[in-house]
Amino acid sequence: MCGQLTDSERQFIGPFLPVGRFGPYPERLREQFEGVIWRFRTGSQWRETPERFGAWQTVYNRFMRWRDAGVFEALLEEAIAEAARRDEIDMSMVGVDSTTTRAHHDAAGMRVGEETLAALEEAASQKRGASEEQGGQDGESDPVGAERRRVRRRRRARLKAALLGRSRGGLTSKIHLAPDRRCRPMALLLTVGQAADSPQFVPVLSKVRVRLSVGRPRTRPAAVAGDKAYSSRANRTHLRKRRIKAVIPEKKDQAANHKEEGQPGGRPVTHDADLYRDRNTVERAINRMKDWRGIAIRYDETPESYLAGLHLRAATIWISSILKPIDHN
């Protein structure tokens, strides 16, 4: 899907664009929606939006309202539901993986309310304990050092609120996703860049939700594939309780521990090698998501705006697959 929507795509998206309760029907809604697509596809600044999409302030304001109203997430959910109605979803296996995205320096200026910042700072201080403060007495004798520590805590609290992590490459965020076997993202989760993969395995799987015409949404795939980073006892237990087949190879140290424990350690962990070959659908889905420059690099200050862009990109992938237009990306 490029910057210009086809008639069928406009018709599909149109009902999801709220117009408010008062005033005349806004003009050029669909053009403004295309302006949002253009912005995330190119990674440009909002004020650089071409005039054919309308005034850039209007396009930006529309995006913020649509983001707050949950339009992009609802659009993704409806696209998945439409694919289910057409019997075009393969739930035989879902892959799970993550990818790190570098944050542009424009993304580092998120404003955080004083109350929220104080709460985050207090939580971080309690987590580290009193050792860093050296009993509190050194803080009185060394007010300069105490102020430096306070500034560092507030800086870390701002990054945590913005879901930004710091590494050797700079500020980063991490996208955790679960696509189907046709490389279409079914669930998305955003964390700080240094977040480990394994703890996010269950949360991202819990977001897999296929709404059906009748009955409860389908949330349980037949199998889940992941690399060795997800090979933990907690993750395997979760899949076993839900009667989901685990297609996850075991780490060498875990296999060695099983061997040393012998029979008390339980049966050796195995995985379906044939199914595991299809785990490349996760990498292919990541590549499709990062075809848009505004997704490959985070330009948004707030995690809500960036996550809205992720939902928008995932929705366009599904809509392109359902309506089968020519994909120019």
Tab-separated table of C-alpha atoms in Angstrom:
chain	number	residue	atom	x	y	z
A	1	MET	CA	0.000	0.000	0.000
A	2	CYS	CA	1.561	3.277	-1.059
A	3	GLY	CA	0.578	6.840	-0.184
A	4	GLN	CA	-2.498	6.785	-2.416
A	5	LEU	CA	-5.295	4.447	-1.329
A	6	THR	CA	-7.346	2.497	-3.841
A	7	ASP	CA	-11.121	2.881	-3.907
A	8	SER	CA	-11.613	-0.477	-2.196
A	9	GLU	CA	-9.129	0.429	0.525
A	10	ARG	CA	-10.830	3.778	1.107
A	11	GLN	CA	-14.175	2.028	1.370
A	12	PHE	CA	-12.809	-0.414	3.935
A	13	ILE	CA	-11.148	2.288	6.063
A	14	GLY	CA	-13.898	4.925	5.831
A	15	PRO	CA	-16.222	3.615	8.591
A	16	PHE	CA	-13.379	3.708	11.127
A	17	LEU	CA	-12.745	7.452	10.868
A	18	PRO	CA	-14.815	9.166	13.612
A	19	VAL	CA	-16.174	12.602	12.786
A	20	GLY	CA	-17.308	13.797	16.227
A	21	ARG	CA	-20.747	14.597	17.560
A	22	PHE	CA	-21.037	18.261	16.602
A	23	GLY	CA	-20.468	20.415	13.557
A	24	PRO	CA	-20.576	19.655	9.843
A	25	TYR	CA	-19.059	16.526	8.366
A	26	PRO	CA	-15.309	17.132	8.099
A	27	GLU	CA	-13.975	17.344	4.583
A	28	ARG	CA	-11.078	15.359	3.159
A	29	LEU	CA	-10.987	12.829	5.973
A	30	ARG	CA	-9.633	10.090	3.750
A	31	GLU	CA	-6.988	12.374	2.267
A	32	GLN	CA	-5.882	13.260	5.793
A	33	PHE	CA	-5.703	9.560	6.615
A	34	GLU	CA	-3.443	9.135	3.605
A	35	GLY	CA	-1.346	11.980	5.008
A	36	VAL	CA	-0.837	9.965	8.196
A	37	ILE	CA	0.219	6.975	6.081
A	38	TRP	CA	2.622	9.197	4.132
A	39	ARG	CA	4.184	10.493	7.323
A	40	PHE	CA	4.905	7.041	8.778
A	41	ARG	CA	5.907	5.614	5.413
A	42	THR	CA	8.510	8.325	4.822
A	43	GLY	CA	9.480	9.162	8.416
A	44	SER	CA	9.220	12.878	7.625
A	45	GLN	CA	8.233	15.618	10.025
A	46	TRP	CA	4.556	16.464	10.257
A	47	ARG	CA	5.097	19.970	8.903
A	48	GLU	CA	6.568	18.460	5.723
A	49	THR	CA	3.254	16.758	4.819
A	50	PRO	CA	2.401	17.569	1.166
A	51	GLU	CA	-0.477	19.976	0.588
A	52	ARG	CA	-2.449	17.358	-1.355
A	53	PHE	CA	-3.294	15.770	1.998
A	54	GLY	CA	-4.430	19.061	3.531
A	55	ALA	CA	-2.830	21.430	6.032
A	56	TRP	CA	-0.209	19.617	8.071
A	57	GLN	CA	-1.696	20.919	11.341
A	58	THR	CA	-5.030	19.358	10.409
A	59	VAL	CA	-3.430	16.041	9.469
A	60	TYR	CA	-1.525	15.976	12.754
A	61	ASN	CA	-4.596	16.882	14.817
A	62	ARG	CA	-6.609	14.181	13.045
A	63	PHE	CA	-3.909	11.639	13.832
A	64	MET	CA	-3.897	12.581	17.514
A	65	ARG	CA	-7.686	12.280	17.744
A	66	TRP	CA	-7.696	8.976	15.890
A	67	ARG	CA	-4.887	7.710	18.107
A	68	ASP	CA	-6.726	8.638	21.310
A	69	ALA	CA	-9.938	7.086	19.972
A	70	GLY	CA	-8.163	3.789	19.234
A	71	VAL	CA	-8.909	3.983	15.511
A	72	PHE	CA	-5.733	2.264	14.313
A	73	GLU	CA	-5.988	-0.644	16.737
A	74	ALA	CA	-9.672	-1.078	15.861
A	75	LEU	CA	-8.790	-1.019	12.170
A	76	LEU	CA	-6.224	-3.787	12.692
A	77	GLU	CA	-8.723	-5.866	14.663
A	78	GLU	CA	-11.387	-5.464	11.969
A	79	ALA	CA	-8.932	-6.344	9.188
A	80	ILE	CA	-8.055	-9.572	11.022
A	81	ALA	CA	-11.756	-10.283	11.567
A	82	GLU	CA	-12.489	-9.713	7.870
A	83	ALA	CA	-9.751	-12.171	6.945
A	84	ALA	CA	-11.321	-14.674	9.332
A	85	ARG	CA	-14.740	-14.205	7.713
A	86	ARG	CA	-13.130	-14.951	4.364
A	87	ASP	CA	-11.421	-18.003	5.855
A	88	GLU	CA	-7.978	-16.577	5.031
A	89	ILE	CA	-6.306	-17.006	8.428
A	90	ASP	CA	-4.015	-19.924	9.132
A	91	MET	CA	-3.870	-20.495	12.904
A	92	SER	CA	-1.838	-23.675	12.583
A	93	MET	CA	1.212	-21.766	13.819
A	94	VAL	CA	2.058	-18.312	15.114
A	95	GLY	CA	5.613	-17.036	15.442
A	96	VAL	CA	6.950	-14.766	18.185
A	97	ASP	CA	10.034	-12.562	17.978
A	98	SER	CA	11.222	-9.009	18.591
A	99	THR	CA	13.152	-6.290	16.824
A	100	THR	CA	14.958	-3.239	18.150
A	101	THR	CA	14.323	0.174	16.614
A	102	ARG	CA	16.678	3.100	16.959
A	103	ALA	CA	15.061	6.262	18.289
A	104	HIS	CA	15.712	9.509	16.442
A	105	HIS	CA	16.778	12.431	18.613
A	106	ASP	CA	13.349	13.985	17.963
A	107	ALA	CA	11.856	11.138	20.017
A	108	ALA	CA	13.786	12.017	23.173
A	109	GLY	CA	11.806	15.069	24.279
A	110	MET	CA	8.628	13.587	25.734
A	111	ARG	CA	7.127	15.701	28.497
A	112	VAL	CA	6.133	13.882	31.666
A	113	GLY	CA	3.818	15.313	34.303
A	114	GLU	CA	5.454	16.280	37.580
A	115	GLU	CA	3.316	13.850	39.602
A	116	THR	CA	4.043	10.954	37.238
A	117	LEU	CA	7.726	11.797	37.197
A	118	ALA	CA	7.863	11.967	40.993
A	119	ALA	CA	6.113	8.587	41.283
A	120	LEU	CA	8.492	6.956	38.817
A	121	GLU	CA	11.485	8.498	40.568
A	122	GLU	CA	10.315	7.240	43.965
A	123	ALA	CA	9.707	3.739	42.607
A	124	ALA	CA	13.184	3.658	41.053
A	125	SER	CA	14.750	4.902	44.279
A	126	GLN	CA	13.000	2.219	46.360
A	127	LYS	CA	14.024	-0.485	43.897
A	128	ARG	CA	17.684	0.375	44.184
A	129	GLY	CA	17.425	0.581	47.954
A	130	ALA	CA	19.243	2.704	50.402
A	131	SER	CA	22.701	1.527	49.338
A	132	GLU	CA	22.899	4.070	46.535
A	133	GLU	CA	22.026	6.862	48.930
A	134	GLN	CA	24.657	5.530	51.400
A	135	GLY	CA	22.332	5.616	54.349
A	136	GLY	CA	21.161	9.157	53.663
A	137	GLN	CA	23.881	10.722	55.826
A	138	ASP	CA	26.284	11.095	52.932
A	139	GLY	CA	23.539	12.927	51.068
A	140	GLU	CA	23.584	15.651	53.710
A	141	SER	CA	27.383	15.883	53.670
A	142	ASP	CA	27.541	15.737	49.872
A	143	PRO	CA	24.576	17.722	48.493
A	144	VAL	CA	26.184	17.929	45.039
A	145	GLY	CA	26.367	14.145	44.734
A	146	ALA	CA	22.812	13.772	46.013
A	147	GLU	CA	21.565	16.221	43.390
A	148	ARG	CA	23.412	14.374	40.641
A	149	ARG	CA	21.800	11.116	41.706
A	150	ARG	CA	18.383	12.783	41.728
A	151	VAL	CA	18.903	14.121	38.202
A	152	ARG	CA	19.968	10.675	36.985
A	153	ARG	CA	16.873	9.101	38.538
A	154	ARG	CA	14.609	11.644	36.865
A	155	ARG	CA	16.315	11.105	33.527
A	156	ARG	CA	15.851	7.342	33.781
A	157	ALA	CA	12.235	7.860	34.829
A	158	ARG	CA	11.553	9.975	31.727
A	159	LEU	CA	13.060	7.307	29.477
A	160	LYS	CA	11.012	4.603	31.186
A	161	ALA	CA	7.790	6.581	30.710
A	162	ALA	CA	8.637	7.035	27.013
A	163	LEU	CA	9.502	3.323	26.621
A	164	LEU	CA	13.027	4.213	25.565
A	165	GLY	CA	16.122	2.273	26.565
A	166	ARG	CA	19.762	3.297	26.316
A	167	SER	CA	22.421	1.135	24.705
A	168	ARG	CA	25.725	1.628	22.911
A	169	GLY	CA	23.770	2.626	19.817
A	170	GLY	CA	21.762	5.273	21.633
A	171	LEU	CA	18.096	5.342	22.585
A	172	THR	CA	16.082	2.343	21.426
A	173	SER	CA	12.658	0.747	21.700
A	174	LYS	CA	11.786	-2.889	21.115
A	175	ILE	CA	8.823	-4.229	19.145
A	176	HIS	CA	7.517	-7.654	20.127
A	177	LEU	CA	5.181	-9.189	17.566
A	178	ALA	CA	3.367	-12.393	16.693
A	179	PRO	CA	2.553	-12.867	12.975
A	180	ASP	CA	0.655	-15.651	11.255
A	181	ARG	CA	2.167	-17.939	8.611
A	182	ARG	CA	1.513	-15.335	5.905
A	183	CYS	CA	3.752	-12.751	7.600
A	184	ARG	CA	0.847	-10.615	8.854
A	185	PRO	CA	1.236	-9.215	12.399
A	186	MET	CA	-1.554	-10.390	14.693
A	187	ALA	CA	-0.259	-8.894	17.958
A	188	LEU	CA	2.122	-6.067	18.839
A	189	LEU	CA	3.801	-4.975	22.057
A	190	LEU	CA	6.203	-2.079	22.662
A	191	THR	CA	8.848	-2.046	25.409
A	192	VAL	CA	12.131	-0.352	26.220
A	193	GLY	CA	15.024	-1.386	24.024
A	194	GLN	CA	16.881	-3.417	26.640
A	195	ALA	CA	13.844	-5.495	27.660
A	196	ALA	CA	14.458	-9.240	27.513
A	197	ASP	CA	12.455	-11.284	25.016
A	198	SER	CA	11.376	-14.194	27.208
A	199	PRO	CA	9.278	-12.196	29.755
A	200	GLN	CA	7.266	-10.682	26.883
A	201	PHE	CA	6.371	-14.077	25.388
A	202	VAL	CA	3.112	-14.531	27.309
A	203	PRO	CA	2.010	-10.853	27.094
A	204	VAL	CA	2.364	-10.720	23.301
A	205	LEU	CA	0.593	-14.063	22.880
A	206	SER	CA	-2.271	-12.806	25.053
A	207	LYS	CA	-2.898	-10.108	22.424
A	208	VAL	CA	-3.548	-12.634	19.647
A	209	ARG	CA	-7.271	-12.259	19.117
A	210	VAL	CA	-9.274	-13.231	16.034
A	211	ARG	CA	-12.869	-12.023	16.252
A	212	LEU	CA	-15.317	-14.459	14.671
A	213	SER	CA	-18.812	-13.893	13.329
A	214	VAL	CA	-20.280	-16.146	16.018
A	215	GLY	CA	-18.946	-17.071	19.426
A	216	ARG	CA	-15.921	-15.936	21.368
A	217	PRO	CA	-12.776	-14.638	19.654
A	218	ARG	CA	-10.163	-17.230	18.824
A	219	THR	CA	-7.027	-16.725	20.877
A	220	ARG	CA	-5.283	-20.112	20.781
A	221	PRO	CA	-3.119	-21.102	17.795
A	222	ALA	CA	-2.246	-24.752	17.267
A	223	ALA	CA	1.503	-24.103	17.653
A	224	VAL	CA	3.845	-21.259	18.583
A	225	ALA	CA	7.357	-20.953	17.160
A	226	GLY	CA	10.171	-18.995	18.730
A	227	ASP	CA	13.946	-19.008	18.923
A	228	LYS	CA	16.031	-20.135	21.894
A	229	ALA	CA	15.490	-16.824	23.685
A	230	TYR	CA	11.982	-18.026	24.565
A	231	SER	CA	13.113	-21.436	25.834
A	232	SER	CA	12.165	-21.077	29.481
A	233	ARG	CA	10.250	-23.408	31.746
A	234	ALA	CA	7.596	-20.738	32.419
A	235	ASN	CA	6.904	-20.237	28.715
A	236	ARG	CA	6.695	-23.969	28.026
A	237	THR	CA	4.401	-24.461	31.013
A	238	HIS	CA	2.120	-21.691	29.742
A	239	LEU	CA	1.856	-23.315	26.324
A	240	ARG	CA	1.295	-26.742	27.845
A	241	LYS	CA	-1.573	-25.467	29.999
A	242	ARG	CA	-3.228	-23.939	26.947
A	243	ARG	CA	-2.627	-27.092	24.905
A	244	ILE	CA	-0.468	-25.246	22.381
A	245	LYS	CA	2.416	-27.029	20.711
A	246	ALA	CA	5.794	-25.444	21.513
A	247	VAL	CA	8.113	-25.167	18.505
A	248	ILE	CA	11.041	-23.764	20.474
A	249	PRO	CA	14.550	-25.289	20.517
A	250	GLU	CA	16.228	-25.738	23.879
A	251	LYS	CA	19.359	-23.876	24.905
A	252	LYS	CA	22.539	-25.908	25.336
A	253	ASP	CA	22.853	-25.152	29.040
A	254	GLN	CA	19.228	-26.139	29.639
A	255	ALA	CA	19.745	-29.391	27.730
A	256	ALA	CA	22.886	-30.103	29.793
A	257	ASN	CA	20.968	-29.503	33.023
A	258	HIS	CA	18.239	-31.913	31.886
A	259	LYS	CA	20.879	-34.537	31.157
A	260	GLU	CA	22.542	-34.120	34.550
A	261	GLU	CA	19.242	-34.324	36.417
A	262	GLY	CA	18.317	-37.530	34.628
A	263	GLN	CA	14.858	-38.950	35.168
A	264	PRO	CA	13.878	-36.461	37.925
A	265	GLY	CA	14.489	-33.638	35.465
A	266	GLY	CA	11.648	-34.784	33.216
A	267	ARG	CA	11.536	-35.802	29.603
A	268	PRO	CA	14.005	-34.183	27.159
A	269	VAL	CA	12.634	-31.156	25.331
A	270	THR	CA	12.040	-31.643	21.620
A	271	HIS	CA	10.566	-29.511	18.848
A	272	ASP	CA	9.182	-30.080	15.371
A	273	ALA	CA	12.073	-29.258	13.019
A	274	ASP	CA	9.782	-29.087	9.974
A	275	LEU	CA	7.512	-26.515	11.620
A	276	TYR	CA	10.506	-24.583	12.913
A	277	ARG	CA	11.603	-23.933	9.335
A	278	ASP	CA	8.561	-21.683	8.968
A	279	ARG	CA	9.742	-19.450	11.804
A	280	ASN	CA	11.267	-17.217	9.129
A	281	THR	CA	7.773	-15.751	8.741
A	282	VAL	CA	8.564	-13.651	11.824
A	283	GLU	CA	11.651	-12.096	10.248
A	284	ARG	CA	9.741	-11.503	7.023
A	285	ALA	CA	6.927	-9.829	8.954
A	286	ILE	CA	9.489	-7.582	10.691
A	287	ASN	CA	10.961	-6.626	7.327
A	288	ARG	CA	7.491	-5.749	6.020
A	289	MET	CA	6.796	-3.600	9.075
A	290	LYS	CA	10.107	-1.784	8.655
A	291	ASP	CA	9.439	-1.045	5.001
A	292	TRP	CA	8.015	2.154	6.430
A	293	ARG	CA	10.816	4.431	7.554
A	294	GLY	CA	8.705	5.857	10.389
A	295	ILE	CA	8.527	2.342	11.819
A	296	ALA	CA	12.151	1.329	11.195
A	297	ILE	CA	13.232	4.460	13.105
A	298	ARG	CA	11.186	5.885	15.950
A	299	TYR	CA	10.503	9.583	15.425
A	300	ASP	CA	7.579	9.876	17.869
A	301	GLU	CA	8.121	11.225	21.363
A	302	THR	CA	5.261	9.378	23.022
A	303	PRO	CA	4.961	5.583	22.955
A	304	GLU	CA	1.235	5.957	22.217
A	305	SER	CA	1.937	7.705	18.903
A	306	TYR	CA	4.579	5.194	17.849
A	307	LEU	CA	2.353	2.266	18.805
A	308	ALA	CA	-0.460	3.827	16.764
A	309	GLY	CA	1.914	3.861	13.793
A	310	LEU	CA	2.705	0.188	14.398
A	311	HIS	CA	-1.008	-0.668	14.403
A	312	LEU	CA	-1.498	1.404	11.243
A	313	ARG	CA	1.305	-0.390	9.411
A	314	ALA	CA	0.048	-3.808	10.530
A	315	ALA	CA	-3.486	-2.889	9.421
A	316	THR	CA	-2.290	-1.861	5.957
A	317	ILE	CA	-0.502	-5.196	5.585
A	318	TRP	CA	-3.725	-7.047	6.398
A	319	ILE	CA	-5.863	-4.833	4.162
A	320	SER	CA	-3.433	-5.274	1.290
A	321	SER	CA	-3.597	-9.037	1.785
A	322	ILE	CA	-7.404	-9.094	1.941
A	323	LEU	CA	-8.139	-6.766	-0.959
A	324	LYS	CA	-5.073	-7.911	-2.909
A	325	PRO	CA	-4.020	-4.608	-4.496
A	326	ILE	CA	-0.607	-4.178	-6.081
A	327	ASP	CA	1.905	-3.701	-3.308
A	328	HIS	CA	4.367	-0.966	-4.303
A	329	ASN	CA	6.483	-1.368	-1.173
